Amino acid sequence: TPLTTTRVASGLTQPLYMTGAPGDPAGRLFVVQRGGLIRIVEPNGTIRPTPFLNVTALVSTSWLEYGLLGLVFDPNYAANGYFYVNYTPPNGTIADTQIVRYRRSAADANVADVLTATTILRFNFGTRREHRAGWMGFGPDGYMYVSTGDGGESDPDNAAQNLTLLRGKILRLDVNGPDGLPDTGDEDGFPADANK
């Protein structure tokens, strides 16, 4: 059977990833754009004029693999409105990786409430500019899994083998804490470290 393609939408800028949200109509897509926007594409192919999330002021795109790189919706998004993004924030010439939780607006489900931003994890790549990753997903165990790049061609720091570094790994994060619910105050396993 020959493969065919069907254009879903046009007018996007550097789209890197798309996904649907739990509880949303089939065919409604959230598209991650590298520059810091998440756009909603309706099932008929139209792009909503207002971005779902705009973090362009918080994202560094100063290097090839920097930007807004990932998005995952909480499995209970339809009820709680939580979602997570992965991006490289401005940090001089070397960007960290930051994972932040947001909640959709209570007044309008088509936009995020930027005031709900909560940093889940932030770590640096030292002097290494390359090999960022951004995929995130929830497993059936309720944990969030995050891919992280190693930081450079041929993994120059052997980061993937170094268990003291978060680079070059698939991380398993308990974003809900012991009670299994987000935003109840028990999620922070590292109260002395604002980056975790």
N, C-alpha and C. Protein backbone atom coordinates (compact mmCIF):
# COMPACT_ATOMS: atom_id res chain seq x y z
N THR A 1 0.85 -1.17 0.00
CA THR A 1 0.00 0.00 0.00
C THR A 1 0.89 1.24 0.00
N PRO A 2 0.71 2.14 -0.94
CA PRO A 2 1.54 3.35 -0.95
C PRO A 2 1.19 4.27 0.21
N LEU A 3 2.22 4.94 0.71
CA LEU A 3 2.00 5.93 1.76
C LEU A 3 1.51 7.22 1.14
N THR A 4 0.63 7.90 1.84
CA THR A 4 0.15 9.20 1.38
C THR A 4 0.25 10.18 2.55
N THR A 5 0.19 11.45 2.24
CA THR A 5 0.21 12.47 3.28
C THR A 5 -1.01 13.37 3.12
N THR A 6 -1.44 13.91 4.23
CA THR A 6 -2.54 14.86 4.23
C THR A 6 -2.13 16.05 5.08
N ARG A 7 -2.16 17.25 4.50
CA ARG A 7 -1.83 18.45 5.27
C ARG A 7 -2.93 18.68 6.30
N VAL A 8 -2.52 18.84 7.53
CA VAL A 8 -3.46 19.06 8.62
C VAL A 8 -3.65 20.55 8.87
N ALA A 9 -2.55 21.31 8.79
CA ALA A 9 -2.61 22.75 9.03
C ALA A 9 -1.39 23.39 8.39
N SER A 10 -1.46 24.68 8.17
CA SER A 10 -0.31 25.43 7.68
C SER A 10 -0.24 26.74 8.44
N GLY A 11 0.91 27.41 8.37
CA GLY A 11 1.06 28.67 9.07
C GLY A 11 1.74 28.55 10.42
N LEU A 12 2.31 27.38 10.72
CA LEU A 12 3.04 27.20 11.97
C LEU A 12 4.51 27.52 11.76
N THR A 13 5.20 27.90 12.83
CA THR A 13 6.62 28.25 12.75
C THR A 13 7.44 27.28 13.59
N GLN A 14 8.30 26.54 12.95
CA GLN A 14 9.17 25.56 13.60
C GLN A 14 8.42 24.63 14.55
N PRO A 15 7.40 23.93 14.06
CA PRO A 15 6.71 22.97 14.92
C PRO A 15 7.61 21.76 15.19
N LEU A 16 7.67 21.37 16.46
CA LEU A 16 8.53 20.25 16.86
C LEU A 16 7.76 19.03 17.33
N TYR A 17 6.55 19.23 17.81
CA TYR A 17 5.82 18.13 18.43
C TYR A 17 4.35 18.48 18.44
N MET A 18 3.51 17.45 18.33
CA MET A 18 2.07 17.68 18.49
C MET A 18 1.47 16.51 19.23
N THR A 19 0.42 16.82 19.96
CA THR A 19 -0.25 15.79 20.75
C THR A 19 -1.68 16.25 21.03
N GLY A 20 -2.50 15.33 21.45
CA GLY A 20 -3.85 15.66 21.89
C GLY A 20 -3.91 15.69 23.41
N ALA A 21 -4.94 16.30 23.92
CA ALA A 21 -5.14 16.38 25.38
C ALA A 21 -6.22 15.40 25.81
N PRO A 22 -6.01 14.70 26.93
CA PRO A 22 -7.03 13.79 27.43
C PRO A 22 -8.37 14.51 27.61
N GLY A 23 -9.42 13.93 27.08
CA GLY A 23 -10.76 14.50 27.21
C GLY A 23 -11.14 15.45 26.11
N ASP A 24 -10.18 15.85 25.25
CA ASP A 24 -10.48 16.74 24.14
C ASP A 24 -11.08 15.97 22.97
N PRO A 25 -11.77 16.67 22.07
CA PRO A 25 -12.32 15.99 20.89
C PRO A 25 -11.21 15.37 20.04
N ALA A 26 -11.51 14.27 19.38
CA ALA A 26 -10.56 13.63 18.48
C ALA A 26 -10.16 14.61 17.39
N GLY A 27 -8.87 14.65 17.07
CA GLY A 27 -8.40 15.50 16.01
C GLY A 27 -8.02 16.91 16.45
N ARG A 28 -8.26 17.26 17.70
CA ARG A 28 -7.84 18.57 18.21
C ARG A 28 -6.40 18.42 18.69
N LEU A 29 -5.50 19.22 18.12
CA LEU A 29 -4.08 19.04 18.37
C LEU A 29 -3.44 20.25 19.04
N PHE A 30 -2.48 20.00 19.88
CA PHE A 30 -1.65 21.03 20.49
C PHE A 30 -0.28 20.91 19.85
N VAL A 31 0.18 21.97 19.21
CA VAL A 31 1.43 21.95 18.48
C VAL A 31 2.46 22.81 19.19
N VAL A 32 3.60 22.20 19.52
CA VAL A 32 4.71 22.89 20.18
C VAL A 32 5.58 23.54 19.10
N GLN A 33 5.76 24.84 19.21
CA GLN A 33 6.65 25.57 18.30
C GLN A 33 7.93 25.92 19.06
N ARG A 34 9.04 25.70 18.44
CA ARG A 34 10.35 25.87 19.07
C ARG A 34 10.53 27.25 19.73
N GLY A 35 9.98 28.28 19.14
CA GLY A 35 10.16 29.64 19.65
C GLY A 35 9.45 29.96 20.94
N GLY A 36 8.57 29.07 21.41
CA GLY A 36 7.94 29.28 22.70
C GLY A 36 6.42 29.36 22.70
N LEU A 37 5.79 29.02 21.58
CA LEU A 37 4.33 29.01 21.53
C LEU A 37 3.80 27.59 21.44
N ILE A 38 2.65 27.36 22.06
CA ILE A 38 1.87 26.14 21.82
C ILE A 38 0.58 26.61 21.19
N ARG A 39 0.32 26.10 19.99
CA ARG A 39 -0.87 26.49 19.22
C ARG A 39 -1.86 25.33 19.20
N ILE A 40 -3.13 25.66 19.17
CA ILE A 40 -4.19 24.65 19.06
C ILE A 40 -4.67 24.62 17.62
N VAL A 41 -4.66 23.42 17.05
CA VAL A 41 -5.22 23.19 15.71
C VAL A 41 -6.53 22.43 15.91
N GLU A 42 -7.62 23.04 15.47
CA GLU A 42 -8.93 22.42 15.60
C GLU A 42 -9.08 21.28 14.58
N PRO A 43 -10.03 20.38 14.82
CA PRO A 43 -10.20 19.25 13.90
C PRO A 43 -10.41 19.64 12.43
N ASN A 44 -10.93 20.84 12.17
CA ASN A 44 -11.14 21.27 10.78
C ASN A 44 -9.88 21.89 10.17
N GLY A 45 -8.76 21.92 10.93
CA GLY A 45 -7.50 22.44 10.41
C GLY A 45 -7.23 23.90 10.72
N THR A 46 -8.18 24.60 11.30
CA THR A 46 -7.93 26.01 11.63
C THR A 46 -7.08 26.10 12.90
N ILE A 47 -6.22 27.09 12.94
CA ILE A 47 -5.37 27.34 14.10
C ILE A 47 -6.02 28.45 14.92
N ARG A 48 -6.22 28.19 16.19
CA ARG A 48 -6.81 29.21 17.05
C ARG A 48 -5.90 30.43 17.05
N PRO A 49 -6.46 31.64 16.95
CA PRO A 49 -5.63 32.85 16.84
C PRO A 49 -4.79 33.14 18.09
N THR A 50 -5.30 32.80 19.26
CA THR A 50 -4.56 33.03 20.50
C THR A 50 -3.83 31.75 20.88
N PRO A 51 -2.51 31.82 21.10
CA PRO A 51 -1.79 30.62 21.50
C PRO A 51 -2.33 30.06 22.82
N PHE A 52 -2.26 28.75 22.96
CA PHE A 52 -2.61 28.10 24.22
C PHE A 52 -1.62 28.53 25.30
N LEU A 53 -0.33 28.58 24.95
CA LEU A 53 0.70 29.02 25.88
C LEU A 53 1.72 29.84 25.11
N ASN A 54 2.15 30.94 25.72
CA ASN A 54 3.18 31.78 25.13
C ASN A 54 4.27 31.98 26.17
N VAL A 55 5.41 31.29 25.97
CA VAL A 55 6.55 31.44 26.86
C VAL A 55 7.77 31.95 26.08
N THR A 56 7.52 32.71 25.01
CA THR A 56 8.61 33.18 24.16
C THR A 56 9.63 34.01 24.96
N ALA A 57 9.19 34.74 25.96
CA ALA A 57 10.11 35.56 26.76
C ALA A 57 10.94 34.71 27.72
N LEU A 58 10.55 33.46 27.93
CA LEU A 58 11.23 32.59 28.88
C LEU A 58 12.13 31.56 28.21
N VAL A 59 12.12 31.52 26.88
CA VAL A 59 12.79 30.45 26.13
C VAL A 59 13.98 31.00 25.36
N SER A 60 15.08 30.27 25.43
CA SER A 60 16.25 30.60 24.62
C SER A 60 16.24 29.74 23.36
N THR A 61 16.40 30.38 22.22
CA THR A 61 16.56 29.65 20.95
C THR A 61 17.91 30.01 20.33
N SER A 62 18.87 30.38 21.17
CA SER A 62 20.15 30.89 20.69
C SER A 62 21.06 29.82 20.11
N TRP A 63 20.68 28.58 20.21
CA TRP A 63 21.50 27.49 19.69
C TRP A 63 20.58 26.50 18.99
N LEU A 64 21.15 25.70 18.14
CA LEU A 64 20.40 24.82 17.25
C LEU A 64 19.32 24.00 17.95
N GLU A 65 19.61 23.43 19.09
CA GLU A 65 18.68 22.50 19.73
C GLU A 65 17.98 23.09 20.94
N TYR A 66 17.98 24.43 21.05
CA TYR A 66 17.33 25.09 22.17
C TYR A 66 15.90 25.46 21.77
N GLY A 67 15.08 25.73 22.78
CA GLY A 67 13.73 26.20 22.54
C GLY A 67 12.72 25.52 23.44
N LEU A 68 11.46 25.69 23.10
CA LEU A 68 10.38 24.95 23.73
C LEU A 68 10.37 23.58 23.08
N LEU A 69 10.70 22.54 23.84
CA LEU A 69 11.01 21.25 23.24
C LEU A 69 10.03 20.13 23.57
N GLY A 70 9.17 20.32 24.54
CA GLY A 70 8.29 19.22 24.91
C GLY A 70 7.03 19.66 25.60
N LEU A 71 6.03 18.79 25.55
CA LEU A 71 4.72 19.01 26.17
C LEU A 71 4.13 17.67 26.52
N VAL A 72 3.56 17.58 27.71
CA VAL A 72 2.79 16.40 28.08
C VAL A 72 1.64 16.85 28.98
N PHE A 73 0.51 16.24 28.77
CA PHE A 73 -0.67 16.53 29.59
C PHE A 73 -0.76 15.52 30.72
N ASP A 74 -1.15 16.01 31.89
CA ASP A 74 -1.42 15.13 33.02
C ASP A 74 -2.49 14.13 32.59
N PRO A 75 -2.37 12.87 32.99
CA PRO A 75 -3.41 11.89 32.61
C PRO A 75 -4.81 12.31 33.01
N ASN A 76 -4.94 13.12 34.07
CA ASN A 76 -6.24 13.61 34.53
C ASN A 76 -6.49 15.05 34.09
N TYR A 77 -5.90 15.44 32.97
CA TYR A 77 -6.00 16.81 32.47
C TYR A 77 -7.45 17.27 32.33
N ALA A 78 -8.32 16.40 31.88
CA ALA A 78 -9.72 16.79 31.69
C ALA A 78 -10.34 17.32 32.99
N ALA A 79 -9.88 16.77 34.13
CA ALA A 79 -10.43 17.19 35.42
C ALA A 79 -9.58 18.26 36.09
N ASN A 80 -8.23 18.13 36.01
CA ASN A 80 -7.39 19.05 36.79
C ASN A 80 -6.71 20.15 35.97
N GLY A 81 -6.65 20.01 34.65
CA GLY A 81 -6.10 21.06 33.80
C GLY A 81 -4.60 21.20 33.79
N TYR A 82 -3.86 20.25 34.38
CA TYR A 82 -2.41 20.37 34.47
C TYR A 82 -1.72 19.83 33.21
N PHE A 83 -0.65 20.52 32.83
CA PHE A 83 0.23 20.05 31.76
C PHE A 83 1.64 20.52 32.05
N TYR A 84 2.60 19.91 31.37
CA TYR A 84 4.02 20.16 31.64
C TYR A 84 4.73 20.49 30.34
N VAL A 85 5.68 21.42 30.41
CA VAL A 85 6.49 21.76 29.25
C VAL A 85 7.96 21.62 29.61
N ASN A 86 8.76 21.42 28.57
CA ASN A 86 10.21 21.27 28.70
C ASN A 86 10.85 22.30 27.79
N TYR A 87 11.69 23.19 28.34
CA TYR A 87 12.31 24.21 27.50
C TYR A 87 13.70 24.58 28.02
N THR A 88 14.43 25.30 27.17
CA THR A 88 15.74 25.82 27.54
C THR A 88 15.59 27.31 27.85
N PRO A 89 15.73 27.69 29.11
CA PRO A 89 15.59 29.10 29.48
C PRO A 89 16.86 29.88 29.17
N PRO A 90 16.76 31.19 29.01
CA PRO A 90 17.96 31.99 28.81
C PRO A 90 18.91 31.85 30.00
N ASN A 91 20.18 31.69 29.70
CA ASN A 91 21.16 31.50 30.76
C ASN A 91 22.54 31.80 30.19
N GLY A 92 22.75 33.05 29.77
CA GLY A 92 24.02 33.38 29.14
C GLY A 92 24.10 32.70 27.78
N THR A 93 25.17 32.00 27.53
CA THR A 93 25.33 31.31 26.26
C THR A 93 25.02 29.82 26.36
N ILE A 94 24.92 29.30 27.55
CA ILE A 94 24.62 27.88 27.76
C ILE A 94 23.26 27.78 28.45
N ALA A 95 22.34 27.08 27.86
CA ALA A 95 20.99 27.00 28.42
C ALA A 95 20.81 25.76 29.29
N ASP A 96 20.11 25.93 30.38
CA ASP A 96 19.71 24.80 31.21
C ASP A 96 18.56 24.09 30.55
N THR A 97 18.09 23.04 31.18
CA THR A 97 16.82 22.40 30.83
C THR A 97 15.88 22.65 31.99
N GLN A 98 14.64 23.05 31.67
CA GLN A 98 13.67 23.35 32.71
C GLN A 98 12.35 22.67 32.37
N ILE A 99 11.77 22.02 33.37
CA ILE A 99 10.46 21.40 33.24
C ILE A 99 9.51 22.14 34.17
N VAL A 100 8.42 22.65 33.59
CA VAL A 100 7.51 23.51 34.33
C VAL A 100 6.08 23.00 34.17
N ARG A 101 5.34 23.02 35.27
CA ARG A 101 3.92 22.65 35.24
C ARG A 101 3.08 23.91 35.15
N TYR A 102 2.05 23.85 34.31
CA TYR A 102 1.06 24.92 34.19
C TYR A 102 -0.33 24.30 34.34
N ARG A 103 -1.31 25.19 34.44
CA ARG A 103 -2.71 24.76 34.47
C ARG A 103 -3.47 25.59 33.45
N ARG A 104 -4.41 24.96 32.78
CA ARG A 104 -5.22 25.72 31.83
C ARG A 104 -6.07 26.73 32.59
N SER A 105 -6.46 27.78 31.91
CA SER A 105 -7.25 28.84 32.51
C SER A 105 -8.62 28.30 32.94
N ALA A 106 -9.07 28.72 34.11
CA ALA A 106 -10.41 28.34 34.56
C ALA A 106 -11.48 29.05 33.75
N ALA A 107 -11.14 30.21 33.20
CA ALA A 107 -12.11 30.99 32.43
C ALA A 107 -12.19 30.59 30.97
N ASP A 108 -11.09 30.03 30.42
CA ASP A 108 -11.05 29.70 29.00
C ASP A 108 -10.15 28.49 28.80
N ALA A 109 -10.71 27.35 28.48
CA ALA A 109 -9.95 26.11 28.31
C ALA A 109 -9.03 26.13 27.10
N ASN A 110 -9.09 27.18 26.30
CA ASN A 110 -8.23 27.28 25.12
C ASN A 110 -6.94 28.05 25.38
N VAL A 111 -6.73 28.48 26.62
CA VAL A 111 -5.48 29.16 26.98
C VAL A 111 -5.01 28.67 28.35
N ALA A 112 -3.70 28.75 28.54
CA ALA A 112 -3.11 28.38 29.82
C ALA A 112 -3.09 29.59 30.75
N ASP A 113 -3.08 29.31 32.02
CA ASP A 113 -2.92 30.36 33.03
C ASP A 113 -1.44 30.44 33.36
N VAL A 114 -0.75 31.46 32.83
CA VAL A 114 0.70 31.55 33.01
C VAL A 114 1.09 31.83 34.46
N LEU A 115 0.16 32.30 35.25
CA LEU A 115 0.46 32.56 36.66
C LEU A 115 0.57 31.29 37.49
N THR A 116 0.21 30.15 36.90
CA THR A 116 0.28 28.88 37.64
C THR A 116 1.61 28.17 37.44
N ALA A 117 2.57 28.79 36.77
CA ALA A 117 3.86 28.15 36.48
C ALA A 117 4.54 27.68 37.76
N THR A 118 4.92 26.41 37.78
CA THR A 118 5.66 25.82 38.89
C THR A 118 6.82 25.02 38.32
N THR A 119 8.04 25.38 38.70
CA THR A 119 9.20 24.63 38.22
C THR A 119 9.24 23.28 38.91
N ILE A 120 9.32 22.22 38.10
CA ILE A 120 9.42 20.87 38.62
C ILE A 120 10.88 20.45 38.72
N LEU A 121 11.66 20.81 37.70
CA LEU A 121 13.07 20.43 37.66
C LEU A 121 13.82 21.37 36.75
N ARG A 122 15.02 21.75 37.17
CA ARG A 122 15.92 22.54 36.33
C ARG A 122 17.32 22.03 36.57
N PHE A 123 18.05 21.76 35.50
CA PHE A 123 19.45 21.35 35.64
C PHE A 123 20.24 21.89 34.47
N ASN A 124 21.57 21.99 34.69
CA ASN A 124 22.39 22.61 33.66
C ASN A 124 23.20 21.58 32.88
N PHE A 125 23.74 22.05 31.79
CA PHE A 125 24.55 21.23 30.90
C PHE A 125 26.02 21.62 30.96
N GLY A 126 26.41 22.37 32.00
CA GLY A 126 27.80 22.79 32.10
C GLY A 126 28.17 23.65 30.91
N THR A 127 29.23 23.29 30.21
CA THR A 127 29.68 24.05 29.05
C THR A 127 29.21 23.43 27.74
N ARG A 128 28.37 22.42 27.81
CA ARG A 128 27.94 21.70 26.61
C ARG A 128 26.69 22.33 26.02
N ARG A 129 26.75 22.70 24.73
CA ARG A 129 25.64 23.37 24.06
C ARG A 129 24.69 22.42 23.36
N GLU A 130 25.12 21.24 23.02
CA GLU A 130 24.39 20.40 22.07
C GLU A 130 23.58 19.30 22.74
N HIS A 131 22.87 18.59 21.89
CA HIS A 131 22.13 17.37 22.25
C HIS A 131 21.14 17.60 23.37
N ARG A 132 20.23 18.53 23.15
CA ARG A 132 19.10 18.66 24.06
C ARG A 132 18.03 17.66 23.60
N ALA A 133 17.17 17.31 24.50
CA ALA A 133 16.03 16.46 24.17
C ALA A 133 14.81 17.16 24.73
N GLY A 134 13.65 16.59 24.62
CA GLY A 134 12.50 17.30 25.14
C GLY A 134 11.27 16.44 25.33
N TRP A 135 11.32 15.18 24.86
CA TRP A 135 10.14 14.34 24.96
C TRP A 135 9.81 14.05 26.42
N MET A 136 8.51 14.06 26.74
CA MET A 136 8.02 13.69 28.05
C MET A 136 6.76 12.87 27.87
N GLY A 137 6.52 11.96 28.77
CA GLY A 137 5.30 11.16 28.72
C GLY A 137 5.00 10.54 30.07
N PHE A 138 3.73 10.28 30.34
CA PHE A 138 3.35 9.60 31.57
C PHE A 138 3.24 8.10 31.29
N GLY A 139 3.78 7.32 32.22
CA GLY A 139 3.68 5.87 32.12
C GLY A 139 2.45 5.37 32.84
N PRO A 140 2.12 4.09 32.65
CA PRO A 140 0.97 3.51 33.35
C PRO A 140 1.16 3.48 34.87
N ASP A 141 2.40 3.70 35.33
CA ASP A 141 2.68 3.73 36.76
C ASP A 141 2.40 5.09 37.38
N GLY A 142 1.99 6.10 36.56
CA GLY A 142 1.70 7.43 37.06
C GLY A 142 2.90 8.35 37.12
N TYR A 143 4.09 7.83 36.84
CA TYR A 143 5.28 8.68 36.82
C TYR A 143 5.43 9.36 35.47
N MET A 144 6.09 10.52 35.47
CA MET A 144 6.38 11.21 34.23
C MET A 144 7.81 10.85 33.82
N TYR A 145 7.96 10.47 32.55
CA TYR A 145 9.27 10.12 32.01
C TYR A 145 9.74 11.24 31.11
N VAL A 146 11.02 11.60 31.23
CA VAL A 146 11.59 12.73 30.52
C VAL A 146 12.91 12.29 29.89
N SER A 147 13.06 12.56 28.59
CA SER A 147 14.34 12.28 27.94
C SER A 147 15.23 13.51 28.04
N THR A 148 16.52 13.28 28.32
CA THR A 148 17.48 14.38 28.39
C THR A 148 18.65 14.05 27.47
N GLY A 149 19.12 15.02 26.74
CA GLY A 149 20.27 14.81 25.88
C GLY A 149 21.55 14.75 26.69
N ASP A 150 22.60 14.23 26.06
CA ASP A 150 23.87 14.07 26.78
C ASP A 150 24.74 15.32 26.75
N GLY A 151 24.46 16.25 25.83
CA GLY A 151 25.18 17.51 25.82
C GLY A 151 26.19 17.68 24.71
N GLY A 152 26.49 16.64 23.94
CA GLY A 152 27.47 16.85 22.88
C GLY A 152 27.72 15.61 22.03
N GLU A 153 28.29 15.86 20.88
CA GLU A 153 28.62 14.80 19.93
C GLU A 153 29.48 13.73 20.60
N SER A 154 29.07 12.49 20.48
CA SER A 154 29.78 11.33 21.07
C SER A 154 29.83 11.38 22.60
N ASP A 155 28.93 12.13 23.21
CA ASP A 155 28.85 12.23 24.68
C ASP A 155 30.22 12.49 25.30
N PRO A 156 30.80 13.68 25.04
CA PRO A 156 32.18 13.95 25.44
C PRO A 156 32.45 13.86 26.94
N ASP A 157 31.44 14.05 27.77
CA ASP A 157 31.64 13.97 29.22
C ASP A 157 31.24 12.60 29.78
N ASN A 158 30.88 11.67 28.90
CA ASN A 158 30.40 10.36 29.33
C ASN A 158 29.21 10.53 30.29
N ALA A 159 28.38 11.55 30.00
CA ALA A 159 27.26 11.89 30.88
C ALA A 159 26.24 10.76 30.99
N ALA A 160 26.01 10.04 29.91
CA ALA A 160 25.01 8.99 29.94
C ALA A 160 25.36 7.88 30.92
N GLN A 161 26.65 7.69 31.17
CA GLN A 161 27.09 6.65 32.10
C GLN A 161 27.31 7.16 33.52
N ASN A 162 27.25 8.48 33.69
CA ASN A 162 27.55 9.09 34.98
C ASN A 162 26.24 9.29 35.75
N LEU A 163 26.04 8.52 36.80
CA LEU A 163 24.78 8.56 37.55
C LEU A 163 24.63 9.81 38.40
N THR A 164 25.67 10.65 38.49
CA THR A 164 25.54 11.90 39.23
C THR A 164 25.03 13.04 38.35
N LEU A 165 24.91 12.80 37.04
CA LEU A 165 24.41 13.81 36.10
C LEU A 165 23.03 13.42 35.59
N LEU A 166 22.18 14.40 35.32
CA LEU A 166 20.86 14.12 34.77
C LEU A 166 20.86 14.13 33.25
N ARG A 167 21.98 14.45 32.63
CA ARG A 167 22.09 14.45 31.17
C ARG A 167 22.25 13.02 30.64
N GLY A 168 21.72 12.80 29.43
CA GLY A 168 21.89 11.51 28.78
C GLY A 168 21.07 10.41 29.43
N LYS A 169 19.90 10.74 29.91
CA LYS A 169 19.09 9.78 30.66
C LYS A 169 17.63 9.81 30.22
N ILE A 170 16.89 8.82 30.67
CA ILE A 170 15.44 8.88 30.75
C ILE A 170 15.14 9.00 32.24
N LEU A 171 14.62 10.16 32.64
CA LEU A 171 14.33 10.40 34.05
C LEU A 171 12.92 9.95 34.37
N ARG A 172 12.74 9.44 35.56
CA ARG A 172 11.40 9.07 36.05
C ARG A 172 11.09 10.01 37.21
N LEU A 173 10.06 10.85 37.03
CA LEU A 173 9.73 11.87 38.01
C LEU A 173 8.37 11.60 38.64
N ASP A 174 8.32 11.69 39.95
CA ASP A 174 7.05 11.61 40.67
C ASP A 174 6.56 13.04 40.85
N VAL A 175 5.78 13.52 39.90
CA VAL A 175 5.33 14.92 39.95
C VAL A 175 4.14 15.13 40.87
N ASN A 176 3.57 14.05 41.39
CA ASN A 176 2.38 14.16 42.23
C ASN A 176 2.65 13.96 43.71
N GLY A 177 3.79 13.42 44.06
CA GLY A 177 4.09 13.16 45.46
C GLY A 177 3.38 11.93 45.99
N PRO A 178 3.60 11.63 47.29
CA PRO A 178 3.06 10.39 47.87
C PRO A 178 1.55 10.23 47.78
N ASP A 179 0.80 11.36 47.81
CA ASP A 179 -0.66 11.21 47.78
C ASP A 179 -1.20 10.98 46.37
N GLY A 180 -0.34 11.07 45.35
CA GLY A 180 -0.77 10.81 43.99
C GLY A 180 -1.54 11.93 43.33
N LEU A 181 -1.61 13.10 43.98
CA LEU A 181 -2.36 14.23 43.45
C LEU A 181 -1.44 15.43 43.28
N PRO A 182 -1.56 16.14 42.15
CA PRO A 182 -0.73 17.32 41.95
C PRO A 182 -1.19 18.49 42.81
N ASP A 183 -0.22 19.35 43.13
CA ASP A 183 -0.50 20.63 43.78
C ASP A 183 -1.17 20.51 45.14
N THR A 184 -0.75 19.51 45.92
CA THR A 184 -1.29 19.37 47.27
C THR A 184 -0.23 19.61 48.34
N GLY A 185 0.97 20.02 47.92
CA GLY A 185 2.00 20.40 48.87
C GLY A 185 2.97 19.30 49.25
N ASP A 186 2.77 18.08 48.77
CA ASP A 186 3.70 17.00 49.13
C ASP A 186 4.60 16.59 47.96
N GLU A 187 4.61 17.40 46.88
CA GLU A 187 5.36 17.01 45.69
C GLU A 187 6.85 17.27 45.80
N ASP A 188 7.25 18.23 46.62
CA ASP A 188 8.64 18.67 46.64
C ASP A 188 9.48 17.74 47.51
N GLY A 189 10.19 16.82 46.86
CA GLY A 189 11.06 15.90 47.58
C GLY A 189 12.40 16.51 47.94
N PHE A 190 12.67 17.74 47.44
CA PHE A 190 13.95 18.40 47.69
C PHE A 190 13.70 19.84 48.15
N PRO A 191 13.15 20.03 49.34
CA PRO A 191 12.76 21.39 49.75
C PRO A 191 13.93 22.36 49.85
N ALA A 192 15.15 21.85 50.00
CA ALA A 192 16.30 22.74 50.11
C ALA A 192 16.86 23.15 48.74
N ASP A 193 16.32 22.57 47.68
CA ASP A 193 16.83 22.85 46.33
C ASP A 193 15.70 23.38 45.46
N ALA A 194 15.75 24.67 45.15
CA ALA A 194 14.68 25.31 44.36
C ALA A 194 14.62 24.79 42.93
N ASN A 195 15.65 24.08 42.47
CA ASN A 195 15.67 23.56 41.12
C ASN A 195 15.10 22.15 40.99
N LYS A 196 14.68 21.55 42.11
CA LYS A 196 14.14 20.19 42.05
C LYS A 196 12.83 20.14 42.82
